[in-house]
Amino acid sequence: MGKLLIVGTVAFDEIETPFGKTDKILGGAATFIGLAASQFDVDSAIVSVVGDDLPQEYLDLLKNRNIDLSGLEVVKGGKTFYWKGKYRNDLNSRDTLVTELNTLADFNPVVPDSFKDAEVVMLGNLHPSIQMSVIEQMRADPKLIVLDTMNFWMDNALEELNRVIEHIDVIAINDEEARQLTGEYSLVKAAEEIQKMGPRFVVIKKGEHGALLFHGEKVFFAPALPLEEVFDPTGAGDTFAGGFAGYLAATGSISFGNLKNAVIHGSNLASFCVERFGTERMQDLQRKEVNQRLHQFKTLTQFDIELS
Amino acid sequence: MGKLLIVGTVAFDEIETPFGKTDKILGGAATFIGLAASQFDVDSAIVSVVGDDLPQEYLDLLKNRNIDLSGLEVVKGGKTFYWKGKYRNDLNSRDTLVTELNTLADFNPVVPDSFKDAEVVMLGNLHPSIQMSVIEQMRADPKLIVLDTMNFWMDNALEELNRVIEHIDVIAINDEEARQLTGEYSLVKAAEEIQKMGPRFVVIKKGEHGALLFHGEKVFFAPALPLEEVFDPTGAGDTFAGGFAGYLAATGSISFGNLKNAVIHGSNLASFCVERFGTERMQDLQRKEVNQRLHQFKTLTQFDIELS
């Protein structure tokens, strides 16, 4: 069992999809990452900040999953980061209606001493200077640092972001972000360019079209499971990242073969996440269901052509 | 070695992409299907019509691939079907600049007697009444009838198209067309609905995002190979169909497992087609290259998770 350090938001989300809407519910990158990683045998910890308006039951939900919250700062009288968004009819695009940074605006991350030797660090989508601070607090070089980020930081904090990218091993971004970061339309070329910037592994997430893993000349592709219904895409990317990083922390190997498996595990968990609002599906997800769906992934992609 | 009957256009294409443009060159669905199928050990024949303005070298090119042209009518003084199109910068959409049906307008397909017992019939994209006429001319029930069609016929000849769909075994359409045909956004649901209309197998082509094969509860996914450059997408869908149908005609089995292989072979050949203008790449394609790239498909998708 390895240690996984997670940095990211713990938040209130308010979501509207064509299928319904929620009140303020539990959300945030670190939340989804932590829940996904808890499907594996890992010791994980979340570094984040919230206000004391976040219900205790949300924190208990994470604690009960063996997630260490000693690095989660609760600001007295502070308000928790709040995001409100509405998905369009095809669920592939969404409009942000409200973003209130609140306590996140002055967040100064502190890595718990017992996780300064974590084997895997998962940097959830956040300001790159916060991600950099976490990297700098690590006592030993982690076996693997995984970065999730988004176009917002490419637009608004590119210099800091580039510095983080120099220090990481795996970047996980979507296709449009890979194109923006490199100016290359071809994802193969974009992945080549990104590897020159630092990371040895590049994961390009294509949403309902699956994910690609690049490493030197090697490429691996994991489809998204074709689902009857996608109910709410919120957190799917974070769940993917959490499954990916959690599996690697639990198994310890960072061979290309094991990263392929990690991509499959991440895709598998993300396929559950989108079935209900927010974290709802991930809260009651059983390992038996997870294993059953892995079989589906195998039959979905495996074929038997005799190769000469 | 099985017999494959192909109906579709043999045409002049004039193409502009961000990378350059062509004069009038050889194109048409039946052309791409025939060239792709010729990678396998099949006896194939094309049923189509052209004018006598089509250079003899184009016909020789097909004949030299062991493609029977006795069902290809050459209309004296007639002009060959002509399509001119321009791709946008992302290559995912294109504008049709000119369509001249010419001899195709009065086409009355005649299946050569020696191919009325073909095991596999590949109905390339054409007016559904022409496709239906070919089905009706078959002496014995073919083992497998594969249909390619497009939204244009859904808009303009839906009744005839639905009648064809009742009589076929496999439909190959793109994701938007599957949605239009069924009114279902979810591709899983769309595939279910289409199976109720007739075909036992549904192939949904997603272009650069790969292809899905549905059969009852079973689903298989083949990615498109991530390429450094896509040069010209013209004919990729027909090449996919030709590889699919050609492989099935050559191997004779229509098990789900063999259809999975056929989807991979189709995707593999399509990955070559897009590397140059029109049929250029398919003309000089060697089986050795084809086999090498099949290895890439295998490493792209195969993983080794121990399943419990």
Coordinates of C-alpha atoms in Angstrom, one line a residue:
Chain A
M1 CA 0.0 0.0 0.0
G2 CA 1.5 3.3 -1.1
K3 CA 0.9 6.9 -0.1
L4 CA -1.0 9.2 -2.3
L5 CA -1.0 13.0 -1.7
I6 CA -3.9 14.9 -3.3
V7 CA -4.0 18.7 -3.7
G8 CA -7.2 20.2 -5.1
T9 CA -10.4 21.9 -4.2
V10 CA -13.1 20.7 -1.8
A11 CA -16.1 22.7 -2.8
F12 CA -19.8 23.3 -3.1
D13 CA -21.1 22.6 -6.5
E14 CA -24.5 23.5 -7.9
I15 CA -25.3 21.8 -11.1
E16 CA -27.9 21.9 -13.7
T17 CA -28.1 19.3 -16.5
P18 CA -30.9 18.6 -19.0
F19 CA -32.1 15.9 -16.5
G20 CA -32.4 18.1 -13.4
K21 CA -30.7 20.3 -11.0
T22 CA -29.1 20.2 -7.6
D23 CA -28.8 22.4 -4.5
K24 CA -25.3 23.1 -3.2
I25 CA -23.7 19.7 -3.0
L26 CA -20.3 18.3 -2.3
G27 CA -17.8 18.8 -5.1
G28 CA -14.3 19.8 -5.9
A29 CA -11.4 18.2 -7.7
A30 CA -9.8 16.7 -4.5
T31 CA -13.1 15.3 -3.4
F32 CA -13.6 13.4 -6.7
I33 CA -9.9 12.3 -6.8
G34 CA -10.0 11.1 -3.2
L35 CA -13.2 9.1 -3.7
A36 CA -11.9 7.4 -6.8
A37 CA -8.5 6.6 -5.2
S38 CA -10.3 5.1 -2.3
Q39 CA -11.3 2.2 -4.6
F40 CA -7.7 1.0 -4.2
D41 CA -5.5 0.1 -1.2
V42 CA -3.9 3.4 -0.7
D43 CA -3.2 5.8 2.2
S44 CA -4.3 9.1 0.8
A45 CA -4.4 12.6 2.2
I46 CA -6.1 15.7 0.9
V47 CA -4.4 19.2 1.0
S48 CA -7.1 21.8 0.6
V49 CA -9.0 24.6 2.3
V50 CA -12.7 25.0 3.1
G51 CA -14.8 27.4 5.3
D52 CA -16.7 26.2 8.3
D53 CA -19.9 26.3 6.3
L54 CA -19.1 22.9 4.8
P55 CA -21.2 20.3 6.6
Q56 CA -19.3 17.9 8.8
E57 CA -21.0 15.0 7.1
Y58 CA -19.0 15.9 3.9
L59 CA -15.8 15.7 5.8
D60 CA -16.8 12.5 7.5
L61 CA -17.6 11.0 4.2
L62 CA -14.0 11.5 3.1
K63 CA -12.6 10.4 6.5
N64 CA -14.6 7.2 6.3
R65 CA -12.8 6.4 3.1
N66 CA -9.4 6.4 4.9
I67 CA -8.6 9.8 3.5
D68 CA -6.3 11.8 5.9
L69 CA -7.7 15.4 6.3
S70 CA -4.9 16.8 8.5
G71 CA -3.9 18.9 5.5
L72 CA -7.4 20.2 5.0
E73 CA -7.6 23.7 6.5
V74 CA -11.0 24.7 7.9
V75 CA -11.1 28.5 8.0
K76 CA -13.3 29.8 10.9
G77 CA -16.0 32.1 9.6
G78 CA -14.8 31.4 6.0
K79 CA -16.8 30.3 3.1
T80 CA -16.1 27.3 1.0
F81 CA -15.2 27.6 -2.7
Y82 CA -18.5 27.6 -4.7
W83 CA -19.1 26.7 -8.4
K84 CA -22.4 26.8 -10.2
G85 CA -22.7 25.5 -13.7
K86 CA -25.2 24.5 -16.3
Y87 CA -24.6 21.9 -19.0
R88 CA -26.0 22.3 -22.5
N89 CA -28.2 19.6 -24.1
D90 CA -25.4 17.5 -25.5
L91 CA -23.6 17.5 -22.1
N92 CA -20.3 18.2 -23.9
S93 CA -20.2 21.8 -23.0
R94 CA -21.2 23.8 -20.0
D95 CA -21.5 27.4 -18.9
T96 CA -20.1 28.6 -15.6
L97 CA -22.8 30.7 -13.9
V98 CA -21.0 31.5 -10.6
T99 CA -17.5 31.1 -9.3
E100 CA -16.8 32.2 -5.8
L101 CA -13.2 31.5 -4.7
N102 CA -13.9 32.4 -1.1
T103 CA -11.3 30.8 1.2
L104 CA -9.5 29.5 -1.8
A105 CA -8.3 33.0 -2.7
D106 CA -5.7 33.1 0.1
F107 CA -5.0 29.4 0.3
N108 CA -1.5 28.5 1.5
P109 CA -1.2 24.7 1.2
V110 CA 0.6 22.8 4.0
V111 CA 1.6 19.2 3.3
P112 CA 1.2 17.0 6.5
D113 CA 4.6 15.8 7.7
S114 CA 3.5 12.1 7.3
F115 CA 2.8 12.6 3.6
K116 CA 6.0 14.5 2.7
D117 CA 7.3 11.1 1.5
A118 CA 4.2 10.1 -0.5
E119 CA 5.1 7.9 -3.5
V120 CA 2.5 9.6 -5.7
V121 CA 1.4 13.2 -5.7
M122 CA -1.8 14.1 -7.6
L123 CA -2.0 17.8 -8.3
G124 CA -5.6 18.5 -9.0
N125 CA -6.7 21.5 -11.1
L126 CA -5.8 24.6 -9.1
H127 CA -3.6 27.7 -9.4
P128 CA -0.1 26.5 -10.5
S129 CA 1.6 28.4 -7.7
I130 CA -0.3 26.3 -5.2
Q131 CA 0.7 23.1 -7.1
M132 CA 4.3 24.3 -7.1
S133 CA 4.3 24.9 -3.3
V134 CA 3.2 21.4 -2.7
I135 CA 6.0 20.0 -4.9
E136 CA 8.5 22.1 -3.0
Q137 CA 7.3 20.8 0.4
M138 CA 8.0 17.1 -0.5
R139 CA 10.9 15.7 1.5
A140 CA 11.9 13.1 -1.0
D141 CA 11.4 13.1 -4.8
P142 CA 8.0 11.3 -5.3
K143 CA 8.0 8.3 -7.6
L144 CA 5.4 10.1 -9.7
I145 CA 3.9 13.5 -9.8
V146 CA 0.7 13.8 -11.8
L147 CA -0.7 17.1 -12.9
D148 CA -4.2 18.0 -13.9
T149 CA -4.7 21.6 -15.1
M150 CA -6.9 23.5 -17.5
N151 CA -7.0 26.2 -20.2
F152 CA -7.8 28.9 -17.6
W153 CA -4.3 28.7 -16.1
M154 CA -2.8 28.6 -19.6
D155 CA -4.6 31.9 -20.2
N156 CA -3.9 33.5 -16.8
A157 CA -0.8 32.0 -15.2
L158 CA 1.2 30.4 -18.1
E159 CA 4.6 31.1 -16.6
E160 CA 3.9 29.5 -13.3
L161 CA 2.2 26.6 -15.1
N162 CA 5.2 26.0 -17.3
R163 CA 7.4 25.9 -14.2
V164 CA 5.1 23.2 -12.6
I165 CA 5.1 21.3 -15.9
E166 CA 8.9 21.1 -15.7
H167 CA 8.7 19.3 -12.4
I168 CA 6.1 16.7 -13.1
D169 CA 6.0 13.2 -14.5
V170 CA 2.5 12.9 -15.9
I171 CA 0.3 15.6 -17.3
A172 CA -3.4 14.9 -17.8
I173 CA -5.2 17.4 -19.9
N174 CA -8.0 17.4 -22.5
D175 CA -7.5 17.6 -26.3
E176 CA -8.2 21.3 -26.6
E177 CA -5.9 22.1 -23.8
A178 CA -3.1 20.0 -25.3
R179 CA -3.6 22.0 -28.6
Q180 CA -3.6 25.3 -26.8
L181 CA -0.5 24.5 -24.7
T182 CA 1.6 23.5 -27.8
G183 CA 0.0 25.2 -30.8
E184 CA -0.1 21.8 -32.5
Y185 CA -3.4 20.5 -33.8
S186 CA -2.3 16.9 -34.1
L187 CA -2.5 15.2 -30.7
V188 CA 0.5 13.1 -31.6
K189 CA 2.6 16.2 -32.2
A190 CA 1.2 17.9 -29.2
A191 CA 2.1 15.0 -27.0
E192 CA 5.7 15.1 -28.4
E193 CA 6.0 18.8 -27.6
I194 CA 4.6 18.4 -24.1
Q195 CA 7.2 15.7 -23.4
K196 CA 9.9 18.2 -24.3
M197 CA 8.5 20.5 -21.6
G198 CA 9.1 18.1 -18.8
P199 CA 6.6 15.2 -18.3
R200 CA 7.6 11.7 -19.4
F201 CA 4.0 10.7 -19.8
V202 CA 1.2 12.6 -21.4
V203 CA -2.5 11.7 -20.9
I204 CA -4.9 13.4 -23.3
K205 CA -8.5 13.1 -22.1
K206 CA -11.1 13.2 -24.9
G207 CA -14.2 12.9 -22.7
E208 CA -16.8 10.6 -24.2
H209 CA -14.1 9.7 -26.8
G210 CA -11.7 8.1 -24.3
A211 CA -8.2 8.9 -23.4
L212 CA -4.7 8.6 -24.9
L213 CA -1.5 7.8 -23.1
F214 CA 1.8 8.8 -24.8
H215 CA 5.4 8.0 -23.7
G216 CA 8.1 8.4 -26.2
E217 CA 7.1 6.4 -29.3
K218 CA 4.5 4.5 -27.3
V219 CA 0.8 5.2 -27.5
F220 CA -2.1 3.6 -25.7
F221 CA -5.8 4.3 -26.1
A222 CA -8.6 3.7 -23.6
P223 CA -12.1 4.2 -24.8
A224 CA -14.8 5.7 -22.6
L225 CA -17.4 3.0 -22.0
P226 CA -20.5 3.6 -24.2
L227 CA -23.2 4.4 -21.7
E228 CA -27.0 4.5 -22.2
E229 CA -27.2 7.7 -20.4
V230 CA -24.7 10.3 -19.2
F231 CA -26.5 12.1 -16.3
D232 CA -23.9 14.6 -15.1
P233 CA -20.3 14.9 -16.3
T234 CA -19.2 16.9 -13.3
G235 CA -16.1 15.4 -11.8
A236 CA -15.5 12.8 -14.5
G237 CA -12.0 14.1 -15.3
D238 CA -11.1 14.3 -11.6
T239 CA -12.4 10.8 -11.1
F240 CA -10.3 9.6 -14.0
A241 CA -7.3 11.3 -12.4
G242 CA -8.0 9.8 -9.0
G243 CA -8.4 6.3 -10.4
F244 CA -5.2 6.7 -12.4
A245 CA -3.1 8.0 -9.5
G246 CA -4.8 5.8 -6.9
Y247 CA -4.1 2.6 -8.9
L248 CA -0.4 3.6 -9.4
A249 CA 0.0 4.4 -5.7
A250 CA -1.5 1.1 -4.7
T251 CA 0.6 -1.0 -7.2
G252 CA 3.8 0.9 -7.0
S253 CA 5.1 0.3 -10.5
I254 CA 5.4 3.1 -13.0
S255 CA 6.1 1.0 -16.1
F256 CA 4.3 1.9 -19.3
G257 CA 2.3 -1.3 -18.9
N258 CA 1.1 -0.3 -15.5
L259 CA 0.3 3.2 -16.6
K260 CA -1.9 1.6 -19.3
N261 CA -3.7 -0.3 -16.6
A262 CA -4.1 2.9 -14.6
V263 CA -5.7 4.7 -17.6
I264 CA -8.2 1.8 -17.9
H265 CA -9.0 2.0 -14.1
G266 CA -9.4 5.7 -14.4
S267 CA -11.8 5.4 -17.4
N268 CA -13.7 2.7 -15.6
L269 CA -14.3 4.8 -12.5
A270 CA -15.2 7.8 -14.5
S271 CA -17.9 5.8 -16.2
F272 CA -19.6 5.4 -12.9
C273 CA -19.2 9.0 -11.8
V274 CA -21.3 10.4 -14.7
E275 CA -24.3 8.2 -13.8
R276 CA -25.6 10.5 -11.1
F277 CA -25.3 14.0 -9.8
G278 CA -22.0 15.1 -8.3
T279 CA -20.3 12.5 -6.0
E280 CA -23.5 10.5 -5.5
R281 CA -22.6 7.5 -7.5
M282 CA -19.0 7.4 -6.2
Q283 CA -20.2 7.4 -2.6
D284 CA -21.9 4.0 -2.7
L285 CA -19.7 2.4 -5.4
Q286 CA -18.7 -1.1 -4.5
R287 CA -15.5 -2.8 -5.6
K288 CA -17.6 -5.7 -7.0
E289 CA -19.3 -3.3 -9.5
V290 CA -16.0 -1.8 -10.4
N291 CA -14.6 -5.2 -11.2
Q292 CA -17.6 -6.2 -13.2
R293 CA -17.3 -3.1 -15.4
L294 CA -13.6 -3.8 -15.9
H295 CA -14.7 -7.0 -17.7
Q296 CA -16.8 -4.8 -20.0
F297 CA -13.8 -2.7 -20.8
K298 CA -11.9 -5.8 -21.7
T299 CA -14.5 -7.2 -24.0
L300 CA -15.0 -3.7 -25.5
T301 CA -11.5 -3.4 -26.7
Q302 CA -9.8 -6.8 -26.9
F303 CA -9.6 -8.7 -30.3
D304 CA -7.9 -11.8 -31.6
I305 CA -6.3 -11.1 -35.0
E306 CA -3.4 -13.4 -35.7
L307 CA -0.5 -11.1 -36.5
S308 CA 2.3 -12.2 -38.8
Chain B
M1 CA -11.7 -16.9 -51.1
G2 CA -15.3 -15.5 -51.1
K3 CA -17.1 -13.2 -53.5
L4 CA -17.7 -9.6 -52.7
L5 CA -20.2 -7.5 -54.7
I6 CA -19.7 -3.8 -54.4
V7 CA -22.2 -1.2 -55.5
G8 CA -21.3 2.5 -55.4
T9 CA -19.9 5.4 -57.2
V10 CA -16.9 5.6 -59.4
A11 CA -16.2 9.3 -59.7
F12 CA -14.1 12.3 -60.3
D13 CA -13.2 14.0 -57.1
E14 CA -11.7 17.5 -56.8
I15 CA -10.4 18.1 -53.3
E16 CA -9.0 21.1 -51.4
T17 CA -7.6 20.7 -47.9
P18 CA -5.5 23.0 -45.8
F19 CA -2.5 21.2 -47.2
G20 CA -3.2 21.6 -50.9
K21 CA -5.6 20.9 -53.7
T22 CA -6.0 18.4 -56.6
D23 CA -7.3 18.5 -60.1
K24 CA -10.0 16.0 -61.0
I25 CA -8.8 12.7 -59.6
L26 CA -10.2 9.2 -59.2
G27 CA -12.7 8.9 -56.4
G28 CA -16.1 7.4 -55.5
A29 CA -17.3 5.1 -52.8
A30 CA -17.0 1.9 -54.9
T31 CA -13.4 2.8 -55.9
F32 CA -12.3 3.2 -52.3
I33 CA -14.2 0.1 -51.2
G34 CA -12.7 -2.0 -54.0
L35 CA -9.1 -0.8 -53.3
A36 CA -9.5 -1.6 -49.6
A37 CA -11.1 -5.0 -50.2
S38 CA -8.3 -5.9 -52.6
Q39 CA -5.9 -6.1 -49.6
F40 CA -7.7 -9.5 -48.9
D41 CA -8.1 -12.7 -50.9
V42 CA -11.4 -11.9 -52.4
D43 CA -13.1 -12.0 -55.8
S44 CA -14.8 -8.7 -56.0
A45 CA -16.9 -6.9 -58.6
I46 CA -18.1 -3.3 -58.8
V47 CA -21.5 -2.4 -60.0
S48 CA -21.5 1.3 -61.1
V49 CA -21.7 3.7 -64.0
V50 CA -19.3 6.2 -65.5
G51 CA -19.1 8.3 -68.7
D52 CA -16.4 7.7 -71.3
D53 CA -14.6 10.7 -70.0
L54 CA -13.1 8.6 -67.2
P55 CA -9.5 7.7 -68.2
Q56 CA -8.8 4.1 -69.1
E57 CA -5.9 4.1 -66.6
Y58 CA -8.4 4.5 -63.7
L59 CA -10.3 1.4 -64.9
D60 CA -7.1 -0.5 -65.4
L61 CA -6.0 0.4 -61.9
L62 CA -9.1 -1.4 -60.6
K63 CA -8.9 -4.3 -63.0
N64 CA -5.3 -4.9 -61.9
R65 CA -6.5 -5.4 -58.4
N66 CA -8.6 -8.4 -59.5
I67 CA -11.8 -6.3 -59.4
D68 CA -14.4 -7.5 -62.0
L69 CA -15.8 -4.5 -63.9
S70 CA -18.3 -6.3 -66.0
G71 CA -21.0 -4.6 -63.9
L72 CA -19.5 -1.2 -64.5
E73 CA -21.5 0.5 -67.3
V74 CA -19.6 3.0 -69.4
V75 CA -22.0 5.4 -71.1
K76 CA -20.9 6.6 -74.5
G77 CA -20.8 10.4 -74.6
G78 CA -21.8 10.4 -70.9
K79 CA -20.0 12.3 -68.1
T80 CA -18.8 10.7 -64.9
F81 CA -20.2 11.7 -61.5
Y82 CA -18.2 14.7 -60.2
W83 CA -17.8 16.0 -56.7
K84 CA -15.8 19.0 -55.6
G85 CA -15.3 19.7 -51.9
K86 CA -13.2 21.8 -49.6
Y87 CA -12.2 20.8 -46.1
R88 CA -12.1 23.2 -43.2
N89 CA -9.0 23.7 -41.1
D90 CA -9.7 21.0 -38.6
L91 CA -10.5 18.5 -41.4
N92 CA -13.5 17.4 -39.5
S93 CA -16.0 19.3 -41.7
R94 CA -16.1 20.0 -45.3
D95 CA -18.2 22.0 -47.8
T96 CA -19.4 20.5 -51.0
L97 CA -18.7 23.0 -53.8
V98 CA -20.0 21.1 -56.8
T99 CA -22.0 17.9 -57.2
E100 CA -22.8 16.8 -60.8
L101 CA -24.6 13.5 -60.9
N102 CA -24.2 13.2 -64.7
T103 CA -24.5 9.5 -65.7
L104 CA -25.4 8.6 -62.1
A105 CA -28.8 10.4 -62.5
D106 CA -30.2 7.5 -64.7
F107 CA -28.2 4.7 -63.3
N108 CA -29.9 1.3 -63.6
P109 CA -27.6 -1.2 -61.8
V110 CA -27.1 -4.6 -63.3
V111 CA -25.4 -7.3 -61.2
P112 CA -23.2 -9.6 -63.3
D113 CA -24.5 -13.1 -63.4
S114 CA -21.3 -14.5 -61.9
F115 CA -21.8 -12.3 -58.8
K116 CA -25.4 -13.0 -58.1
D117 CA -24.3 -15.6 -55.6
A118 CA -21.7 -13.3 -53.8
E119 CA -21.4 -14.2 -50.1
V120 CA -21.0 -10.5 -49.1
V121 CA -22.7 -7.5 -50.7
M122 CA -21.3 -4.0 -49.9
L123 CA -23.9 -1.3 -50.6
G124 CA -21.8 1.9 -50.9
N125 CA -23.4 5.2 -50.3
L126 CA -25.9 5.8 -53.1
H127 CA -29.6 6.3 -53.6
P128 CA -31.5 3.6 -51.6
S129 CA -33.5 2.6 -54.6
I130 CA -30.3 1.6 -56.4
Q131 CA -29.2 -0.3 -53.4
M132 CA -32.6 -2.1 -53.2
S133 CA -32.4 -3.0 -56.9
V134 CA -29.0 -4.8 -56.2
I135 CA -30.4 -6.7 -53.3
E136 CA -33.4 -7.9 -55.4
Q137 CA -31.1 -9.1 -58.2
M138 CA -29.2 -11.5 -55.9
R139 CA -30.0 -15.2 -56.7
A140 CA -29.3 -16.6 -53.2
D141 CA -29.6 -14.8 -49.9
P142 CA -26.1 -13.4 -49.4
K143 CA -24.4 -14.3 -46.1
L144 CA -24.0 -10.7 -45.3
I145 CA -25.3 -7.4 -46.7
V146 CA -23.5 -4.3 -45.5
L147 CA -25.0 -0.9 -46.0
D148 CA -23.3 2.5 -46.0
T149 CA -25.6 5.5 -46.3
M150 CA -25.7 9.1 -45.2
N151 CA -27.9 11.9 -43.8
F152 CA -28.7 13.1 -47.3
W153 CA -30.9 10.0 -48.0
M154 CA -32.5 10.3 -44.5
D155 CA -33.6 13.8 -45.6
N156 CA -34.6 13.0 -49.1
A157 CA -35.5 9.3 -49.5
L158 CA -36.3 8.0 -46.0
E159 CA -39.0 5.6 -47.1
E160 CA -36.8 3.9 -49.6
L161 CA -33.9 3.9 -47.2
N162 CA -36.0 2.3 -44.4
R163 CA -37.0 -0.5 -46.9
V164 CA -33.3 -1.2 -47.6
I165 CA -32.5 -1.1 -43.9
E166 CA -35.1 -3.9 -43.4
H167 CA -33.1 -6.2 -45.7
I168 CA -29.6 -5.7 -44.6
D169 CA -27.4 -7.4 -41.9
V170 CA -24.9 -4.6 -41.1
I171 CA -25.4 -0.8 -41.2
A172 CA -22.3 1.4 -41.1
I173 CA -23.1 5.1 -40.4
N174 CA -21.6 7.9 -38.5
D175 CA -22.6 9.1 -35.1
E176 CA -24.7 12.1 -36.2
E177 CA -26.5 9.9 -38.8
A178 CA -27.3 7.3 -36.1
R179 CA -28.8 10.0 -34.0
Q180 CA -30.8 11.5 -36.9
L181 CA -32.1 8.1 -38.0
T182 CA -33.4 7.2 -34.5
G183 CA -33.9 10.5 -32.6
E184 CA -31.7 9.1 -29.8
Y185 CA -28.7 11.1 -28.6
S186 CA -27.1 8.1 -26.8
L187 CA -25.3 5.9 -29.3
V188 CA -26.1 2.9 -27.2
K189 CA -29.8 3.6 -27.5
A190 CA -29.5 4.6 -31.2
A191 CA -27.8 1.2 -31.9
E192 CA -30.6 -0.6 -30.1
E193 CA -33.3 1.2 -32.1
I194 CA -31.5 0.5 -35.4
Q195 CA -31.3 -3.2 -34.6
K196 CA -35.1 -3.2 -34.3
M197 CA -35.3 -1.7 -37.8
G198 CA -33.6 -4.8 -39.4
P199 CA -29.8 -5.1 -39.2
R200 CA -28.3 -7.5 -36.6
F201 CA -25.1 -5.5 -36.5
V202 CA -24.6 -1.7 -36.2
V203 CA -21.3 0.0 -36.9
I204 CA -21.1 3.6 -35.8
K205 CA -18.2 5.5 -37.3
K206 CA -16.8 8.3 -35.3
G207 CA -14.1 9.5 -37.7
E208 CA -10.9 10.3 -35.7
H209 CA -12.6 9.0 -32.6
G210 CA -12.9 5.4 -33.9
A211 CA -15.8 3.1 -34.5
L212 CA -18.3 1.1 -32.4
L213 CA -19.8 -2.3 -33.3
F214 CA -23.1 -3.2 -31.6
H215 CA -24.8 -6.6 -31.7
G216 CA -27.5 -7.3 -29.1
E217 CA -25.9 -6.7 -25.7
K218 CA -22.4 -6.8 -27.2
V219 CA -20.3 -3.8 -27.9
F220 CA -16.8 -3.5 -29.4
F221 CA -14.8 -0.4 -29.9
A222 CA -11.9 0.2 -32.4
P223 CA -10.0 3.4 -32.1
A224 CA -8.7 5.3 -35.0
L225 CA -4.9 5.2 -35.0
P226 CA -3.5 8.5 -33.7
L227 CA -1.7 10.0 -36.7
E228 CA 0.8 12.7 -36.9
E229 CA -0.9 14.2 -39.8
V230 CA -4.3 13.6 -41.5
F231 CA -3.8 14.9 -45.0
D232 CA -7.1 14.2 -46.7
P233 CA -10.1 12.4 -45.1
T234 CA -11.8 11.8 -48.5
G235 CA -12.7 8.1 -48.8
A236 CA -11.8 7.1 -45.2
G237 CA -15.3 5.9 -44.5
D238 CA -15.5 3.9 -47.7
T239 CA -12.1 2.5 -47.1
F240 CA -13.2 1.4 -43.7
A241 CA -16.3 -0.3 -45.2
G242 CA -14.2 -1.9 -47.9
G243 CA -11.7 -3.3 -45.4
F244 CA -14.6 -4.5 -43.2
A245 CA -16.5 -6.2 -46.0
G246 CA -13.4 -7.5 -47.8
Y247 CA -12.1 -9.2 -44.7
L248 CA -15.4 -10.8 -44.0
A249 CA -15.7 -12.0 -47.6
A250 CA -12.2 -13.4 -47.5
T251 CA -12.6 -15.2 -44.1
G252 CA -16.3 -16.3 -44.5
S253 CA -17.2 -16.2 -40.8
I254 CA -19.8 -13.7 -39.5
S255 CA -19.4 -14.4 -35.8
F256 CA -19.2 -11.4 -33.6
G257 CA -15.5 -12.1 -33.0
N258 CA -14.8 -12.0 -36.7
L259 CA -16.8 -8.8 -37.1
K260 CA -14.6 -7.3 -34.4
N261 CA -11.6 -8.2 -36.5
A262 CA -13.2 -6.8 -39.5
V263 CA -13.7 -3.5 -37.7
I264 CA -10.0 -3.4 -36.8
H265 CA -9.0 -4.2 -40.4
G266 CA -11.3 -1.5 -41.7
S267 CA -9.9 1.1 -39.2
N268 CA -6.4 0.0 -40.1
L269 CA -6.8 0.5 -43.8
A270 CA -8.6 3.9 -43.3
S271 CA -5.6 5.1 -41.4
F272 CA -3.5 4.8 -44.6
C273 CA -6.2 6.3 -46.8
V274 CA -6.0 9.7 -45.1
E275 CA -2.3 10.0 -45.5
R276 CA -2.4 11.3 -49.1
F277 CA -4.9 12.8 -51.5
G278 CA -7.7 10.6 -52.8
T279 CA -6.8 7.0 -53.6
E280 CA -3.1 7.8 -53.9
R281 CA -2.0 6.0 -50.7
M282 CA -4.3 3.0 -51.3
Q283 CA -2.8 2.5 -54.8
D284 CA 0.7 1.6 -53.7
L285 CA -0.2 0.1 -50.3
Q286 CA 1.7 -3.1 -49.6
R287 CA 0.3 -5.9 -47.4
K288 CA 3.5 -5.8 -45.4
E289 CA 2.8 -2.2 -44.3
V290 CA -0.8 -3.2 -43.5
N291 CA 0.4 -6.0 -41.2
Q292 CA 2.9 -3.7 -39.5
R293 CA 0.2 -1.2 -38.7
L294 CA -2.0 -4.0 -37.3
H295 CA 0.7 -4.5 -34.7
Q296 CA 0.3 -0.9 -33.7
F297 CA -3.4 -1.3 -33.3
K298 CA -2.8 -4.2 -31.0
T299 CA -0.4 -2.4 -28.8
L300 CA -2.6 0.7 -28.9
T301 CA -5.5 -1.1 -27.3
Q302 CA -4.4 -4.3 -25.5
F303 CA -3.8 -4.3 -21.8
D304 CA -3.2 -6.9 -19.1
I305 CA -5.3 -6.2 -16.0
E306 CA -5.9 -9.4 -14.0
L307 CA -9.7 -9.6 -13.7
S308 CA -11.3 -11.3 -10.8

